[in-house]
Short mmCIF file of C-alpha atoms in Angstrom, two decimals:
data_model
loop_
_atom_site.label_atom_id
_atom_site.label_comp_id
_atom_site.label_asym_id
_atom_site.label_seq_id
_atom_site.Cartn_x
_atom_site.Cartn_y
_atom_site.Cartn_z
CA MET A 1 -24.03 8.95 -20.21
CA LYS A 2 -21.46 6.15 -20.30
CA LYS A 3 -20.07 5.40 -16.86
CA MET A 4 -16.43 6.35 -16.26
CA LYS A 5 -14.02 3.44 -16.21
CA ARG A 6 -12.66 3.11 -12.69
CA GLU A 7 -8.89 3.00 -12.65
CA GLY A 8 -7.34 1.02 -9.79
CA ILE A 9 -5.00 2.86 -7.43
CA LEU A 10 -1.81 1.44 -5.96
CA ILE A 11 -2.03 2.34 -2.26
CA VAL A 12 0.96 2.22 0.07
CA ILE A 13 0.19 2.21 3.79
CA SER A 14 3.07 2.80 6.19
CA GLY A 15 3.36 3.71 9.85
CA PHE A 16 5.29 3.14 13.05
CA ALA A 17 5.13 -0.23 14.76
CA GLY A 18 2.15 -0.12 17.10
CA THR A 19 0.01 2.33 15.11
CA GLY A 20 -2.43 -0.38 14.00
CA LYS A 21 -1.76 -0.11 10.27
CA GLY A 22 -2.12 -3.87 9.80
CA THR A 23 -5.54 -3.82 11.48
CA ILE A 24 -6.62 -0.91 9.30
CA VAL A 25 -5.65 -2.84 6.16
CA LYS A 26 -7.60 -5.92 7.34
CA GLU A 27 -10.68 -3.80 8.03
CA LEU A 28 -10.50 -2.16 4.59
CA ILE A 29 -10.19 -5.54 2.84
CA ALA A 30 -13.02 -7.06 4.88
CA GLY A 31 -15.39 -4.12 4.49
CA HIS A 32 -15.04 -3.25 0.81
CA ASP A 33 -14.96 -5.29 -2.41
CA ASN A 34 -12.77 -2.85 -4.36
CA TYR A 35 -9.57 -3.58 -2.39
CA ALA A 36 -6.95 -6.24 -3.08
CA LEU A 37 -4.04 -6.92 -0.74
CA SER A 38 -0.81 -7.37 -2.66
CA VAL A 39 0.53 -10.92 -2.35
CA SER A 40 4.29 -11.03 -1.89
CA MET A 41 6.71 -13.48 -3.49
CA THR A 42 9.16 -15.30 -1.22
CA THR A 43 11.85 -17.98 -1.28
CA ARG A 44 11.04 -19.26 2.22
CA ASN A 45 9.20 -22.55 2.67
CA PRO A 46 5.42 -22.51 3.25
CA ARG A 47 4.29 -22.88 6.85
CA PRO A 48 1.43 -25.23 7.80
CA GLY A 49 -1.84 -23.90 6.42
CA GLU A 50 -0.26 -21.38 4.04
CA GLU A 51 -1.60 -21.59 0.51
CA ASN A 52 0.42 -20.61 -2.55
CA GLY A 53 -0.96 -17.46 -4.13
CA VAL A 54 -2.87 -16.52 -0.96
CA ALA A 55 -0.32 -16.13 1.82
CA TYR A 56 2.61 -15.75 -0.58
CA PHE A 57 3.79 -16.81 -4.00
CA PHE A 58 6.34 -19.45 -2.99
CA VAL A 59 9.21 -19.76 -5.46
CA SER A 60 12.78 -21.06 -5.63
CA ARG A 61 15.75 -18.74 -5.13
CA GLU A 62 16.63 -19.16 -8.81
CA GLU A 63 13.13 -18.13 -9.90
CA PHE A 64 13.16 -15.12 -7.58
CA GLU A 65 16.54 -13.92 -8.87
CA LYS A 66 15.33 -14.45 -12.44
CA THR A 67 12.32 -12.22 -11.64
CA ILE A 68 14.68 -9.56 -10.25
CA ALA A 69 16.79 -9.70 -13.42
CA GLU A 70 13.66 -9.31 -15.57
CA ASP A 71 12.55 -6.25 -13.56
CA GLY A 72 9.48 -8.18 -12.46
CA LEU A 73 9.28 -6.82 -8.91
CA VAL A 74 7.96 -3.51 -7.63
CA GLU A 75 10.31 -3.78 -4.63
CA TYR A 76 12.17 -6.55 -2.82
CA ALA A 77 14.43 -7.19 0.17
CA SER A 78 16.30 -10.04 1.85
CA TYR A 79 15.51 -11.13 5.41
CA CYS A 80 17.05 -14.09 7.25
CA ASP A 81 18.54 -15.56 4.06
CA ASN A 82 15.23 -15.41 2.20
CA TYR A 83 13.96 -13.02 -0.44
CA TYR A 84 10.64 -11.18 -0.15
CA GLY A 85 9.20 -8.97 -2.87
CA THR A 86 6.12 -7.57 -4.60
CA PRO A 87 5.45 -9.05 -8.07
CA LYS A 88 4.82 -6.31 -10.61
CA SER A 89 2.58 -8.50 -12.79
CA TYR A 90 0.16 -9.21 -9.91
CA VAL A 91 -0.11 -5.53 -9.01
CA GLU A 92 -0.63 -4.43 -12.64
CA GLN A 93 -3.24 -7.15 -13.25
CA LYS A 94 -5.31 -6.08 -10.23
CA LEU A 95 -5.03 -2.41 -11.15
CA GLN A 96 -6.29 -3.19 -14.67
CA GLU A 97 -9.24 -5.00 -13.11
CA GLY A 98 -10.09 -1.74 -11.36
CA LYS A 99 -9.02 -2.97 -7.93
CA ASP A 100 -7.27 -0.70 -5.45
CA VAL A 101 -4.13 -2.63 -4.49
CA ILE A 102 -2.83 -2.16 -0.96
CA LEU A 103 0.82 -2.57 -0.01
CA GLU A 104 1.80 -2.41 3.66
CA ILE A 105 5.50 -1.52 3.66
CA GLU A 106 8.05 0.78 5.29
CA ILE A 107 9.14 4.25 4.16
CA GLN A 108 12.13 3.33 1.97
CA GLY A 109 10.08 0.83 -0.01
CA ALA A 110 7.18 3.28 -0.27
CA LEU A 111 9.34 5.98 -1.84
CA LYS A 112 10.77 3.48 -4.34
CA ILE A 113 7.23 2.56 -5.34
CA LYS A 114 6.34 6.23 -5.82
CA GLU A 115 9.23 6.47 -8.29
CA GLN A 116 8.00 3.48 -10.30
CA PHE A 117 4.29 4.29 -9.95
CA PRO A 118 3.93 8.09 -9.84
CA LYS A 119 0.15 7.73 -9.55
CA SER A 120 0.41 5.66 -6.37
CA LEU A 121 -1.22 6.98 -3.19
CA LEU A 122 0.97 7.05 -0.07
CA LEU A 123 -0.73 7.04 3.35
CA PHE A 124 1.13 7.24 6.66
CA VAL A 125 -0.64 6.06 9.82
CA VAL A 126 0.29 7.88 13.03
CA PRO A 127 -0.81 7.66 16.68
CA PRO A 128 -2.49 10.65 18.36
CA SER A 129 0.70 11.20 20.40
CA ALA A 130 4.13 9.70 21.11
CA GLU A 131 2.93 8.84 24.62
CA GLU A 132 0.01 6.86 23.19
CA LEU A 133 2.33 5.01 20.81
CA LYS A 134 4.52 3.88 23.71
CA ARG A 135 1.44 2.87 25.72
CA ARG A 136 0.24 0.67 22.85
CA LEU A 137 3.64 -0.96 22.39
CA VAL A 138 3.88 -1.73 26.10
CA GLY A 139 0.25 -2.87 26.17
CA ARG A 140 0.84 -5.53 23.54
CA GLY A 141 2.85 -7.40 26.16
CA THR A 142 4.84 -9.25 23.51
CA GLU A 143 8.11 -7.34 23.76
CA THR A 144 10.62 -6.39 26.43
CA MET A 145 11.06 -2.74 27.43
CA ASP A 146 14.38 -2.76 25.57
CA VAL A 147 12.55 -3.68 22.36
CA VAL A 148 9.85 -1.09 23.05
CA GLU A 149 12.50 1.62 23.45
CA LYS A 150 14.18 0.43 20.26
CA ARG A 151 10.86 0.72 18.39
CA MET A 152 10.35 4.23 19.78
CA ARG A 153 13.79 5.27 18.54
CA ARG A 154 12.98 3.74 15.17
CA ALA A 155 9.72 5.71 15.08
CA ALA A 156 11.66 8.94 15.72
CA GLU A 157 13.83 8.13 12.68
CA GLU A 158 10.87 7.19 10.46
CA ALA A 159 9.04 10.39 11.45
CA GLN A 160 11.55 12.37 9.38
CA GLY A 161 10.01 11.00 6.19
CA MET A 162 6.31 11.58 6.95
CA GLU A 163 6.10 14.77 4.88
CA GLN A 164 6.85 12.79 1.72
CA TYR A 165 3.49 11.01 1.95
CA ASP A 166 0.28 12.20 0.31
CA TYR A 167 -1.85 11.92 3.45
CA ILE A 168 -1.44 11.41 7.18
CA VAL A 169 -4.08 9.33 8.98
CA VAL A 170 -4.35 9.58 12.77
CA ASN A 171 -5.42 6.28 14.34
CA ASP A 172 -7.13 7.47 17.50
CA ASP A 173 -10.42 5.61 17.02
CA LEU A 174 -10.07 2.52 14.77
CA ALA A 175 -13.54 2.65 13.16
CA LYS A 176 -13.22 6.36 12.37
CA CYS A 177 -9.69 5.87 11.07
CA VAL A 178 -10.77 3.09 8.69
CA GLU A 179 -13.68 5.25 7.49
CA GLN A 180 -11.37 8.23 6.93
CA THR A 181 -8.81 6.10 5.07
CA HIS A 182 -11.52 4.74 2.76
CA ALA A 183 -12.84 8.28 2.16
CA ILE A 184 -9.35 9.52 1.20
CA ILE A 185 -8.96 6.68 -1.30
CA GLU A 186 -12.41 7.27 -2.78
CA ALA A 187 -11.65 10.99 -3.14
CA ALA A 188 -8.38 10.14 -4.89
CA HIS A 189 -10.39 8.42 -7.63
CA ALA A 190 -11.89 11.81 -8.52
CA LYS A 191 -8.51 13.42 -9.26
CA PRO A 192 -8.46 14.72 -12.88
CA PHE A 193 -5.25 12.87 -13.78
CA ARG A 194 -6.93 9.56 -12.90
CA ASN A 195 -9.78 10.32 -15.30
CA ALA A 196 -7.83 11.65 -18.28
CA GLU A 197 -9.54 9.40 -20.83
CA PHE A 198 -13.02 10.41 -19.67
CA LEU A 199 -12.14 14.12 -19.58
CA ASP A 200 -10.58 14.02 -23.07
CA LYS A 201 -13.72 12.35 -24.42
CA LEU A 202 -15.93 14.91 -22.70
CA LYS A 203 -13.90 17.83 -24.09
CA THR A 204 -14.07 16.37 -27.60
CA GLU A 205 -17.86 15.94 -27.37
CA LEU A 206 -18.28 19.49 -26.09
CA LYS A 207 -16.19 20.87 -28.97
CA GLU A 208 -18.26 18.91 -31.50
CA MET A 209 -21.49 20.18 -30.00
CA ALA A 210 -20.16 23.75 -29.95
CA LYS A 211 -19.42 23.53 -33.70
CA GLY A 212 -22.95 22.40 -34.41
CA GLU A 213 -24.60 25.35 -32.67
#
């Protein structure tokens, strides 16, 4: 029987600061060929060692605003006088190639993406407890206690939107968490609505065979 065409999934991974979502994304990309990390477009200047099309797509402010006007971005925002956004053409190209495209963004951006791409898969990474989250933030040793407390307050705010995600992933053990995340994504490929073409073909063939009996 002809193999089903694998349709790429747009995956949004969010989570509180300190949950390890960035590490999870890196592990998924490194361990599996079917993932592609979305490359953002930005108006900021390249830093030493950054390659265009790998770290970011570096463009002028005029080009970025032209892309906005042409509805060429999945989502975008402005930080420190520079634009950052996700090119729609890059995402759509990778999805057509059968790649699962990963976006690591916050809740507001995730919900906007769900509106534009109803088939997208939203995953929210959480710690095993609030106490453990604070311990990890403190353990990083890169921020003052004031910043840690600010991040904890931010986490309390972001927690209000967790129910709008498709799946919650608890990052207690990194290896198990990465394995679970990959398993969720693989299972999502088996959803009937992602295999509509195959199912329609199968139903047609079954009807034709039923007529011939």
